Amino acid sequence: MHKKLQRFISDYQPIIEDKMNHLLAATNVSDTLKSSMAYSVNAGGKRIRPLLVLATLEDLGVQSDDAVTVACAVELIHTYSLIHDDLPCMDDDDYRRGKLTNHKVYGESVAVLAGDALQTLAFEALATLQDTSAEDALQLIQLLAKASGSAGMVGGQMLDIEGESKRLSLMELENVHVNKTGALLSFSIEAGAILAGLHQQKTAKLKAFAWNIGLAFQIQDDILDITSTTEALGKPVGSDISSDKSTYPSLLGLDGAKERLAEHHRLAGEALAFLEKDQPLLGLFADYIVDRQS
């Protein structure tokens, strides 16, 4: 990992962790529910989505007192989605990030409710923004709702379920992942642009960047499902093969998937040219996404 990116992550990860736990501590819920919510929030993770919000502002040279709250909101949504993804009725996974999944510790009913509570907590957090105009705050709420719901992550999950045991075309597979994985990544970038008050034309460049890294993220996931180990990933490898899912390697072959990954990486870098920086943080994040081994 590049030293500049490593420093940025080291500086901001603890701030994100502290803020999410502060949001959790302020909730007035049963001890069991709060414990279940905290279990998944604190189960580790790279925090790529919240860090992308902050990196976008950093690259644009703008500060916002609300940035960390917005960053945490998208991570709360992401965490809720992982709890639900792991349930027996969905992917039926026993481990996540090297730890037992939420429902294996707290039971299915509590895990479902913990996911629901984290989802609503994200929107509650966005409703408390202080340094953002009411118009921009409403836009952030609308964008996160769209990215999380039937037009985004949930819709992508549905397409993924419907695509099981089917031979999807490359376009169909991309449609699954632009929504399932890419929607929240795109929100993170767009949220940073909104907080920075960025001009619409430049925001379009950031959207192109986000679209490409969203697909790159998923392609690398598909590659790692074949080439990595359970110990490195913190979850079982080969799950895509065992569930008979269409993946980039299954459609393009491993070498073809790697070529596709490189192409999206290249296009993501080109989209950042308007920043006129030698090493924008967003570009370093793109490098990290395609090079990561877990």
PDB file of C-alpha atoms in Angstrom:
ATOM      1  CA  MET A   1       0.000   0.000   0.000  1.00  0.00           C
ATOM      2  CA  HIS A   2       1.260   3.493  -0.872  1.00  0.00           C
ATOM      3  CA  LYS A   3       2.582   5.420   2.152  1.00  0.00           C
ATOM      4  CA  LYS A   4       0.331   8.410   1.479  1.00  0.00           C
ATOM      5  CA  LEU A   5      -2.758   6.197   1.479  1.00  0.00           C
ATOM      6  CA  GLN A   6      -1.512   4.280   4.507  1.00  0.00           C
ATOM      7  CA  ARG A   7      -1.139   7.541   6.462  1.00  0.00           C
ATOM      8  CA  PHE A   8      -4.584   8.710   5.400  1.00  0.00           C
ATOM      9  CA  ILE A   9      -6.194   5.444   6.510  1.00  0.00           C
ATOM     10  CA  SER A  10      -4.251   5.446   9.792  1.00  0.00           C
ATOM     11  CA  ASP A  11      -5.412   8.997  10.508  1.00  0.00           C
ATOM     12  CA  TYR A  12      -9.084   8.556   9.670  1.00  0.00           C
ATOM     13  CA  GLN A  13      -9.985   4.960  10.494  1.00  0.00           C
ATOM     14  CA  PRO A  14      -9.960   5.607  14.267  1.00  0.00           C
ATOM     15  CA  ILE A  15     -12.126   8.697  13.778  1.00  0.00           C
ATOM     16  CA  ILE A  16     -14.662   6.645  11.803  1.00  0.00           C
ATOM     17  CA  GLU A  17     -14.647   3.882  14.427  1.00  0.00           C
ATOM     18  CA  ASP A  18     -15.148   6.371  17.272  1.00  0.00           C
ATOM     19  CA  LYS A  19     -18.009   8.128  15.505  1.00  0.00           C
ATOM     20  CA  MET A  20     -19.859   4.905  14.688  1.00  0.00           C
ATOM     21  CA  ASN A  21     -19.579   3.734  18.281  1.00  0.00           C
ATOM     22  CA  HIS A  22     -20.759   7.140  19.473  1.00  0.00           C
ATOM     23  CA  LEU A  23     -23.829   6.791  17.239  1.00  0.00           C
ATOM     24  CA  LEU A  24     -24.438   3.305  18.628  1.00  0.00           C
ATOM     25  CA  ALA A  25     -23.989   4.412  22.242  1.00  0.00           C
ATOM     26  CA  ALA A  26     -26.620   7.119  21.775  1.00  0.00           C
ATOM     27  CA  THR A  27     -29.306   4.632  20.704  1.00  0.00           C
ATOM     28  CA  ASN A  28     -31.916   3.741  23.314  1.00  0.00           C
ATOM     29  CA  VAL A  29     -32.452   0.040  22.593  1.00  0.00           C
ATOM     30  CA  SER A  30     -32.238  -3.251  24.464  1.00  0.00           C
ATOM     31  CA  ASP A  31     -28.788  -4.420  25.522  1.00  0.00           C
ATOM     32  CA  THR A  32     -29.043  -7.508  23.333  1.00  0.00           C
ATOM     33  CA  LEU A  33     -29.906  -5.539  20.218  1.00  0.00           C
ATOM     34  CA  LYS A  34     -27.205  -2.945  20.872  1.00  0.00           C
ATOM     35  CA  SER A  35     -24.666  -5.725  21.477  1.00  0.00           C
ATOM     36  CA  SER A  36     -25.598  -7.394  18.185  1.00  0.00           C
ATOM     37  CA  MET A  37     -25.331  -4.108  16.294  1.00  0.00           C
ATOM     38  CA  ALA A  38     -21.950  -3.343  17.868  1.00  0.00           C
ATOM     39  CA  TYR A  39     -20.691  -6.869  17.163  1.00  0.00           C
ATOM     40  CA  SER A  40     -20.933  -6.374  13.409  1.00  0.00           C
ATOM     41  CA  VAL A  41     -19.918  -2.712  13.406  1.00  0.00           C
ATOM     42  CA  ASN A  42     -16.740  -3.620  15.291  1.00  0.00           C
ATOM     43  CA  ALA A  43     -16.012  -6.890  13.488  1.00  0.00           C
ATOM     44  CA  GLY A  44     -13.280  -5.262  11.432  1.00  0.00           C
ATOM     45  CA  GLY A  45     -13.334  -4.295   7.786  1.00  0.00           C
ATOM     46  CA  LYS A  46     -11.380  -1.986   5.535  1.00  0.00           C
ATOM     47  CA  ARG A  47     -13.847   0.938   5.822  1.00  0.00           C
ATOM     48  CA  ILE A  48     -13.354   1.644   2.119  1.00  0.00           C
ATOM     49  CA  ARG A  49     -16.724   3.355   1.671  1.00  0.00           C
ATOM     50  CA  PRO A  50     -16.442   5.894   4.496  1.00  0.00           C
ATOM     51  CA  LEU A  51     -12.803   6.532   3.642  1.00  0.00           C
ATOM     52  CA  LEU A  52     -13.806   7.278   0.031  1.00  0.00           C
ATOM     53  CA  VAL A  53     -16.157  10.021   1.267  1.00  0.00           C
ATOM     54  CA  LEU A  54     -13.286  11.641   3.149  1.00  0.00           C
ATOM     55  CA  ALA A  55     -10.743  11.058   0.372  1.00  0.00           C
ATOM     56  CA  THR A  56     -13.012  12.795  -2.142  1.00  0.00           C
ATOM     57  CA  LEU A  57     -13.146  15.898   0.049  1.00  0.00           C
ATOM     58  CA  GLU A  58      -9.379  15.705   0.618  1.00  0.00           C
ATOM     59  CA  ASP A  59      -8.682  15.560  -3.128  1.00  0.00           C
ATOM     60  CA  LEU A  60     -11.046  18.490  -3.719  1.00  0.00           C
ATOM     61  CA  GLY A  61      -9.371  20.519  -0.967  1.00  0.00           C
ATOM     62  CA  VAL A  62     -12.592  21.057   0.981  1.00  0.00           C
ATOM     63  CA  GLN A  63     -13.415  20.467   4.642  1.00  0.00           C
ATOM     64  CA  SER A  64     -16.832  19.697   6.138  1.00  0.00           C
ATOM     65  CA  ASP A  65     -17.713  19.186   9.781  1.00  0.00           C
ATOM     66  CA  ASP A  66     -20.379  16.717   8.607  1.00  0.00           C
ATOM     67  CA  ALA A  67     -18.065  14.549   6.523  1.00  0.00           C
ATOM     68  CA  VAL A  68     -17.408  11.909   9.180  1.00  0.00           C
ATOM     69  CA  THR A  69     -21.118  11.572   9.967  1.00  0.00           C
ATOM     70  CA  VAL A  70     -21.925  11.046   6.276  1.00  0.00           C
ATOM     71  CA  ALA A  71     -19.036   8.596   5.999  1.00  0.00           C
ATOM     72  CA  CYS A  72     -20.353   6.599   8.952  1.00  0.00           C
ATOM     73  CA  ALA A  73     -23.877   6.564   7.527  1.00  0.00           C
ATOM     74  CA  VAL A  74     -22.775   4.676   4.422  1.00  0.00           C
ATOM     75  CA  GLU A  75     -20.734   2.236   6.529  1.00  0.00           C
ATOM     76  CA  LEU A  76     -23.750   1.529   8.750  1.00  0.00           C
ATOM     77  CA  ILE A  77     -25.742   0.654   5.623  1.00  0.00           C
ATOM     78  CA  HIS A  78     -22.914  -1.554   4.392  1.00  0.00           C
ATOM     79  CA  THR A  79     -22.692  -3.337   7.745  1.00  0.00           C
ATOM     80  CA  TYR A  80     -26.436  -3.982   7.843  1.00  0.00           C
ATOM     81  CA  SER A  81     -26.249  -5.462   4.346  1.00  0.00           C
ATOM     82  CA  LEU A  82     -23.501  -7.879   5.415  1.00  0.00           C
ATOM     83  CA  ILE A  83     -25.545  -9.118   8.385  1.00  0.00           C
ATOM     84  CA  HIS A  84     -28.489  -9.843   6.094  1.00  0.00           C
ATOM     85  CA  ASP A  85     -26.310 -11.301   3.309  1.00  0.00           C
ATOM     86  CA  ASP A  86     -24.903 -13.861   5.743  1.00  0.00           C
ATOM     87  CA  LEU A  87     -28.314 -15.137   6.917  1.00  0.00           C
ATOM     88  CA  PRO A  88     -29.315 -18.758   6.165  1.00  0.00           C
ATOM     89  CA  CYS A  89     -32.033 -17.531   3.793  1.00  0.00           C
ATOM     90  CA  MET A  90     -29.445 -15.597   1.762  1.00  0.00           C
ATOM     91  CA  ASP A  91     -25.784 -16.690   1.461  1.00  0.00           C
ATOM     92  CA  ASP A  92     -25.857 -18.859   4.618  1.00  0.00           C
ATOM     93  CA  ASP A  93     -22.325 -17.972   5.752  1.00  0.00           C
ATOM     94  CA  ASP A  94     -20.862 -18.944   9.117  1.00  0.00           C
ATOM     95  CA  TYR A  95     -17.883 -16.581   9.022  1.00  0.00           C
ATOM     96  CA  ARG A  96     -17.326 -12.958   8.092  1.00  0.00           C
ATOM     97  CA  ARG A  97     -13.914 -11.266   8.406  1.00  0.00           C
ATOM     98  CA  GLY A  98     -12.614 -14.314  10.236  1.00  0.00           C
ATOM     99  CA  LYS A  99     -15.313 -14.162  12.924  1.00  0.00           C
ATOM    100  CA  LEU A 100     -18.624 -15.924  13.379  1.00  0.00           C
ATOM    101  CA  THR A 101     -21.403 -14.157  11.514  1.00  0.00           C
ATOM    102  CA  ASN A 102     -23.972 -12.206  13.509  1.00  0.00           C
ATOM    103  CA  HIS A 103     -26.734 -14.801  13.365  1.00  0.00           C
ATOM    104  CA  LYS A 104     -24.352 -17.545  14.534  1.00  0.00           C
ATOM    105  CA  VAL A 105     -23.740 -15.533  17.723  1.00  0.00           C
ATOM    106  CA  TYR A 106     -27.116 -13.859  18.371  1.00  0.00           C
ATOM    107  CA  GLY A 107     -29.585 -15.968  16.408  1.00  0.00           C
ATOM    108  CA  GLU A 108     -31.445 -15.148  13.213  1.00  0.00           C
ATOM    109  CA  SER A 109     -34.198 -12.973  14.703  1.00  0.00           C
ATOM    110  CA  VAL A 110     -31.776 -10.672  16.533  1.00  0.00           C
ATOM    111  CA  ALA A 111     -29.486 -10.508  13.495  1.00  0.00           C
ATOM    112  CA  VAL A 112     -32.374  -9.395  11.263  1.00  0.00           C
ATOM    113  CA  LEU A 113     -33.356  -6.710  13.760  1.00  0.00           C
ATOM    114  CA  ALA A 114     -29.746  -5.567  14.200  1.00  0.00           C
ATOM    115  CA  GLY A 115     -29.492  -5.080  10.442  1.00  0.00           C
ATOM    116  CA  ASP A 116     -32.788  -3.183  10.376  1.00  0.00           C
ATOM    117  CA  ALA A 117     -31.641  -0.968  13.259  1.00  0.00           C
ATOM    118  CA  LEU A 118     -28.300  -0.156  11.621  1.00  0.00           C
ATOM    119  CA  GLN A 119     -30.098   0.801   8.403  1.00  0.00           C
ATOM    120  CA  THR A 120     -32.415   3.256  10.124  1.00  0.00           C
ATOM    121  CA  LEU A 121     -29.578   4.613  12.292  1.00  0.00           C
ATOM    122  CA  ALA A 122     -27.781   5.644   9.093  1.00  0.00           C
ATOM    123  CA  PHE A 123     -30.666   7.874   8.035  1.00  0.00           C
ATOM    124  CA  GLU A 124     -31.106   9.200  11.555  1.00  0.00           C
ATOM    125  CA  ALA A 125     -27.456  10.289  11.436  1.00  0.00           C
ATOM    126  CA  LEU A 126     -27.942  12.090   8.113  1.00  0.00           C
ATOM    127  CA  ALA A 127     -30.908  13.952   9.585  1.00  0.00           C
ATOM    128  CA  THR A 128     -28.611  15.521  12.211  1.00  0.00           C
ATOM    129  CA  LEU A 129     -26.134  17.232   9.861  1.00  0.00           C
ATOM    130  CA  GLN A 130     -25.192  20.698  11.088  1.00  0.00           C
ATOM    131  CA  ASP A 131     -22.670  22.069   8.577  1.00  0.00           C
ATOM    132  CA  THR A 132     -24.676  21.172   5.471  1.00  0.00           C
ATOM    133  CA  SER A 133     -27.548  23.078   3.889  1.00  0.00           C
ATOM    134  CA  ALA A 134     -31.013  21.547   4.249  1.00  0.00           C
ATOM    135  CA  GLU A 135     -31.156  21.127   0.462  1.00  0.00           C
ATOM    136  CA  ASP A 136     -27.869  19.226   0.346  1.00  0.00           C
ATOM    137  CA  ALA A 137     -28.800  17.133   3.389  1.00  0.00           C
ATOM    138  CA  LEU A 138     -32.038  16.081   1.706  1.00  0.00           C
ATOM    139  CA  GLN A 139     -30.104  15.214  -1.442  1.00  0.00           C
ATOM    140  CA  LEU A 140     -27.740  13.032   0.591  1.00  0.00           C
ATOM    141  CA  ILE A 141     -30.671  11.244   2.249  1.00  0.00           C
ATOM    142  CA  GLN A 142     -32.344  10.670  -1.110  1.00  0.00           C
ATOM    143  CA  LEU A 143     -29.125   9.427  -2.712  1.00  0.00           C
ATOM    144  CA  LEU A 144     -28.353   7.015   0.109  1.00  0.00           C
ATOM    145  CA  ALA A 145     -31.925   5.688   0.069  1.00  0.00           C
ATOM    146  CA  LYS A 146     -31.673   5.115  -3.684  1.00  0.00           C
ATOM    147  CA  ALA A 147     -28.201   3.533  -3.455  1.00  0.00           C
ATOM    148  CA  SER A 148     -29.370   1.232  -0.643  1.00  0.00           C
ATOM    149  CA  GLY A 149     -32.794   0.246  -1.931  1.00  0.00           C
ATOM    150  CA  SER A 150     -34.506  -1.378  -4.877  1.00  0.00           C
ATOM    151  CA  ALA A 151     -32.757   0.902  -7.375  1.00  0.00           C
ATOM    152  CA  GLY A 152     -29.357   0.078  -5.871  1.00  0.00           C
ATOM    153  CA  MET A 153     -27.939  -2.464  -3.447  1.00  0.00           C
ATOM    154  CA  VAL A 154     -31.162  -4.361  -2.637  1.00  0.00           C
ATOM    155  CA  GLY A 155     -32.120  -4.443  -6.304  1.00  0.00           C
ATOM    156  CA  GLY A 156     -28.668  -5.770  -7.160  1.00  0.00           C
ATOM    157  CA  GLN A 157     -29.010  -8.465  -4.502  1.00  0.00           C
ATOM    158  CA  MET A 158     -32.342  -9.494  -6.042  1.00  0.00           C
ATOM    159  CA  LEU A 159     -30.756  -9.698  -9.492  1.00  0.00           C
ATOM    160  CA  ASP A 160     -27.973 -11.781  -7.964  1.00  0.00           C
ATOM    161  CA  ILE A 161     -30.480 -14.237  -6.457  1.00  0.00           C
ATOM    162  CA  GLU A 162     -32.416 -14.453  -9.722  1.00  0.00           C
ATOM    163  CA  GLY A 163     -29.158 -15.079 -11.591  1.00  0.00           C
ATOM    164  CA  GLU A 164     -28.156 -18.107  -9.524  1.00  0.00           C
ATOM    165  CA  SER A 165     -27.821 -21.285 -11.589  1.00  0.00           C
ATOM    166  CA  LYS A 166     -28.196 -19.203 -14.759  1.00  0.00           C
ATOM    167  CA  ARG A 167     -25.617 -18.300 -17.360  1.00  0.00           C
ATOM    168  CA  LEU A 168     -25.702 -14.496 -17.279  1.00  0.00           C
ATOM    169  CA  SER A 169     -24.334 -12.378 -20.094  1.00  0.00           C
ATOM    170  CA  LEU A 170     -21.505  -9.983 -19.277  1.00  0.00           C
ATOM    171  CA  MET A 171     -23.942  -7.057 -19.469  1.00  0.00           C
ATOM    172  CA  GLU A 172     -26.339  -8.780 -17.071  1.00  0.00           C
ATOM    173  CA  LEU A 173     -23.507  -9.550 -14.665  1.00  0.00           C
ATOM    174  CA  GLU A 174     -22.337  -5.933 -14.735  1.00  0.00           C
ATOM    175  CA  ASN A 175     -25.889  -4.790 -14.022  1.00  0.00           C
ATOM    176  CA  VAL A 176     -25.942  -6.989 -10.909  1.00  0.00           C
ATOM    177  CA  HIS A 177     -22.716  -5.552  -9.567  1.00  0.00           C
ATOM    178  CA  VAL A 178     -23.207  -1.918 -10.559  1.00  0.00           C
ATOM    179  CA  ASN A 179     -26.157  -2.091  -8.189  1.00  0.00           C
ATOM    180  CA  LYS A 180     -25.169  -4.654  -5.558  1.00  0.00           C
ATOM    181  CA  THR A 181     -21.586  -3.468  -4.983  1.00  0.00           C
ATOM    182  CA  GLY A 182     -21.177  -0.281  -6.977  1.00  0.00           C
ATOM    183  CA  ALA A 183     -24.151   1.704  -5.696  1.00  0.00           C
ATOM    184  CA  LEU A 184     -22.776   2.343  -2.203  1.00  0.00           C
ATOM    185  CA  LEU A 185     -19.284   3.010  -3.563  1.00  0.00           C
ATOM    186  CA  SER A 186     -20.790   5.547  -5.964  1.00  0.00           C
ATOM    187  CA  PHE A 187     -22.749   7.151  -3.141  1.00  0.00           C
ATOM    188  CA  SER A 188     -19.525   7.601  -1.181  1.00  0.00           C
ATOM    189  CA  ILE A 189     -17.915   9.531  -4.035  1.00  0.00           C
ATOM    190  CA  GLU A 190     -21.042  11.562  -4.842  1.00  0.00           C
ATOM    191  CA  ALA A 191     -21.550  12.386  -1.175  1.00  0.00           C
ATOM    192  CA  GLY A 192     -18.064  13.867  -1.029  1.00  0.00           C
ATOM    193  CA  ALA A 193     -18.816  15.915  -4.146  1.00  0.00           C
ATOM    194  CA  ILE A 194     -22.068  17.222  -2.615  1.00  0.00           C
ATOM    195  CA  LEU A 195     -20.373  18.176   0.646  1.00  0.00           C
ATOM    196  CA  ALA A 196     -17.692  19.966  -1.403  1.00  0.00           C
ATOM    197  CA  GLY A 197     -20.255  21.842  -3.531  1.00  0.00           C
ATOM    198  CA  LEU A 198     -18.607  20.512  -6.682  1.00  0.00           C
ATOM    199  CA  HIS A 199     -19.716  21.682 -10.128  1.00  0.00           C
ATOM    200  CA  GLN A 200     -21.971  19.213 -11.966  1.00  0.00           C
ATOM    201  CA  GLN A 201     -19.538  18.658 -14.840  1.00  0.00           C
ATOM    202  CA  LYS A 202     -16.742  17.632 -12.476  1.00  0.00           C
ATOM    203  CA  THR A 203     -19.166  15.523 -10.451  1.00  0.00           C
ATOM    204  CA  ALA A 204     -19.830  13.537 -13.651  1.00  0.00           C
ATOM    205  CA  LYS A 205     -16.106  12.730 -13.805  1.00  0.00           C
ATOM    206  CA  LEU A 206     -16.225  11.438 -10.237  1.00  0.00           C
ATOM    207  CA  LYS A 207     -19.292   9.340 -11.085  1.00  0.00           C
ATOM    208  CA  ALA A 208     -17.331   7.758 -13.950  1.00  0.00           C
ATOM    209  CA  PHE A 209     -14.510   7.025 -11.521  1.00  0.00           C
ATOM    210  CA  ALA A 210     -16.952   5.484  -9.037  1.00  0.00           C
ATOM    211  CA  TRP A 211     -18.634   3.331 -11.707  1.00  0.00           C
ATOM    212  CA  ASN A 212     -15.292   1.871 -12.761  1.00  0.00           C
ATOM    213  CA  ILE A 213     -13.955   1.194  -9.273  1.00  0.00           C
ATOM    214  CA  GLY A 214     -17.284  -0.407  -8.333  1.00  0.00           C
ATOM    215  CA  LEU A 215     -16.867  -2.952 -11.105  1.00  0.00           C
ATOM    216  CA  ALA A 216     -13.142  -3.321 -10.414  1.00  0.00           C
ATOM    217  CA  PHE A 217     -13.936  -4.081  -6.772  1.00  0.00           C
ATOM    218  CA  GLN A 218     -16.291  -6.898  -7.742  1.00  0.00           C
ATOM    219  CA  ILE A 219     -13.993  -8.358 -10.395  1.00  0.00           C
ATOM    220  CA  GLN A 220     -11.187  -8.554  -7.836  1.00  0.00           C
ATOM    221  CA  ASP A 221     -13.623 -10.193  -5.393  1.00  0.00           C
ATOM    222  CA  ASP A 222     -14.449 -12.805  -8.030  1.00  0.00           C
ATOM    223  CA  ILE A 223     -10.763 -13.406  -8.737  1.00  0.00           C
ATOM    224  CA  LEU A 224      -9.923 -13.754  -5.040  1.00  0.00           C
ATOM    225  CA  ASP A 225     -12.751 -16.278  -4.607  1.00  0.00           C
ATOM    226  CA  ILE A 226     -10.687 -18.528  -6.865  1.00  0.00           C
ATOM    227  CA  THR A 227      -7.091 -17.592  -6.072  1.00  0.00           C
ATOM    228  CA  SER A 228      -7.100 -16.715  -2.360  1.00  0.00           C
ATOM    229  CA  THR A 229      -7.477 -18.769   0.817  1.00  0.00           C
ATOM    230  CA  THR A 230     -10.118 -18.865   3.545  1.00  0.00           C
ATOM    231  CA  GLU A 231      -7.511 -17.597   6.015  1.00  0.00           C
ATOM    232  CA  ALA A 232      -6.625 -14.575   3.856  1.00  0.00           C
ATOM    233  CA  LEU A 233     -10.230 -13.657   3.013  1.00  0.00           C
ATOM    234  CA  GLY A 234     -11.730 -14.324   6.434  1.00  0.00           C
ATOM    235  CA  LYS A 235     -14.586 -16.217   4.754  1.00  0.00           C
ATOM    236  CA  PRO A 236     -14.838 -19.430   2.713  1.00  0.00           C
ATOM    237  CA  VAL A 237     -13.323 -19.315  -0.769  1.00  0.00           C
ATOM    238  CA  GLY A 238     -14.980 -21.036  -3.710  1.00  0.00           C
ATOM    239  CA  SER A 239     -18.449 -19.965  -2.563  1.00  0.00           C
ATOM    240  CA  ASP A 240     -19.310 -18.585  -6.015  1.00  0.00           C
ATOM    241  CA  ILE A 241     -18.485 -21.916  -7.639  1.00  0.00           C
ATOM    242  CA  SER A 242     -20.414 -23.938  -5.039  1.00  0.00           C
ATOM    243  CA  SER A 243     -23.499 -21.717  -5.442  1.00  0.00           C
ATOM    244  CA  ASP A 244     -23.193 -21.904  -9.259  1.00  0.00           C
ATOM    245  CA  LYS A 245     -23.055 -18.122  -9.698  1.00  0.00           C
ATOM    246  CA  SER A 246     -21.988 -16.355 -12.848  1.00  0.00           C
ATOM    247  CA  THR A 247     -18.736 -14.481 -12.197  1.00  0.00           C
ATOM    248  CA  TYR A 248     -16.202 -12.598 -14.288  1.00  0.00           C
ATOM    249  CA  PRO A 249     -13.760 -15.550 -14.312  1.00  0.00           C
ATOM    250  CA  SER A 250     -16.556 -17.985 -15.224  1.00  0.00           C
ATOM    251  CA  LEU A 251     -17.560 -15.791 -18.181  1.00  0.00           C
ATOM    252  CA  LEU A 252     -14.160 -14.487 -19.283  1.00  0.00           C
ATOM    253  CA  GLY A 253     -11.691 -16.960 -17.784  1.00  0.00           C
ATOM    254  CA  LEU A 254      -9.215 -15.910 -15.104  1.00  0.00           C
ATOM    255  CA  ASP A 255      -6.914 -14.093 -17.539  1.00  0.00           C
ATOM    256  CA  GLY A 256      -9.875 -12.358 -19.178  1.00  0.00           C
ATOM    257  CA  ALA A 257     -11.160 -11.222 -15.779  1.00  0.00           C
ATOM    258  CA  LYS A 258      -7.737  -9.796 -14.952  1.00  0.00           C
ATOM    259  CA  GLU A 259      -7.699  -7.918 -18.272  1.00  0.00           C
ATOM    260  CA  ARG A 260     -11.157  -6.509 -17.515  1.00  0.00           C
ATOM    261  CA  LEU A 261      -9.958  -5.477 -14.061  1.00  0.00           C
ATOM    262  CA  ALA A 262      -6.994  -3.638 -15.587  1.00  0.00           C
ATOM    263  CA  GLU A 263      -9.293  -1.849 -18.059  1.00  0.00           C
ATOM    264  CA  HIS A 264     -11.624  -0.540 -15.345  1.00  0.00           C
ATOM    265  CA  HIS A 265      -8.585   0.486 -13.306  1.00  0.00           C
ATOM    266  CA  ARG A 266      -7.262   2.463 -16.276  1.00  0.00           C
ATOM    267  CA  LEU A 267     -10.595   4.183 -16.940  1.00  0.00           C
ATOM    268  CA  ALA A 268     -10.946   5.083 -13.260  1.00  0.00           C
ATOM    269  CA  GLY A 269      -7.547   6.757 -13.336  1.00  0.00           C
ATOM    270  CA  GLU A 270      -8.388   8.692 -16.492  1.00  0.00           C
ATOM    271  CA  ALA A 271     -11.587  10.020 -14.914  1.00  0.00           C
ATOM    272  CA  LEU A 272      -9.506  11.714 -12.205  1.00  0.00           C
ATOM    273  CA  ALA A 273      -7.411  13.757 -14.654  1.00  0.00           C
ATOM    274  CA  PHE A 274      -9.457  16.902 -13.874  1.00  0.00           C
ATOM    275  CA  LEU A 275      -8.005  16.935 -10.343  1.00  0.00           C
ATOM    276  CA  GLU A 276      -4.605  17.760 -11.878  1.00  0.00           C
ATOM    277  CA  LYS A 277      -2.760  15.874  -9.142  1.00  0.00           C
ATOM    278  CA  ASP A 278       0.119  13.437  -9.469  1.00  0.00           C
ATOM    279  CA  GLN A 279      -1.160  11.137  -6.729  1.00  0.00           C
ATOM    280  CA  PRO A 280      -4.788  11.828  -5.819  1.00  0.00           C
ATOM    281  CA  LEU A 281      -6.008   9.790  -2.874  1.00  0.00           C
ATOM    282  CA  LEU A 282      -8.871   8.433  -4.952  1.00  0.00           C
ATOM    283  CA  GLY A 283      -6.373   7.095  -7.477  1.00  0.00           C
ATOM    284  CA  LEU A 284      -4.427   5.411  -4.684  1.00  0.00           C
ATOM    285  CA  PHE A 285      -7.665   3.858  -3.455  1.00  0.00           C
ATOM    286  CA  ALA A 286      -8.283   2.521  -6.970  1.00  0.00           C
ATOM    287  CA  ASP A 287      -4.790   0.964  -6.909  1.00  0.00           C
ATOM    288  CA  TYR A 288      -5.533  -0.572  -3.521  1.00  0.00           C
ATOM    289  CA  ILE A 289      -8.877  -2.005  -4.668  1.00  0.00           C
ATOM    290  CA  VAL A 290      -7.347  -3.829  -7.626  1.00  0.00           C
ATOM    291  CA  ASP A 291      -4.223  -4.978  -5.742  1.00  0.00           C
ATOM    292  CA  ARG A 292      -5.835  -6.104  -2.484  1.00  0.00           C
ATOM    293  CA  GLN A 293      -5.556  -9.738  -1.494  1.00  0.00           C
ATOM    294  CA  SER A 294      -8.510  -9.909   0.900  1.00  0.00           C
TER     295      SER A 294
END
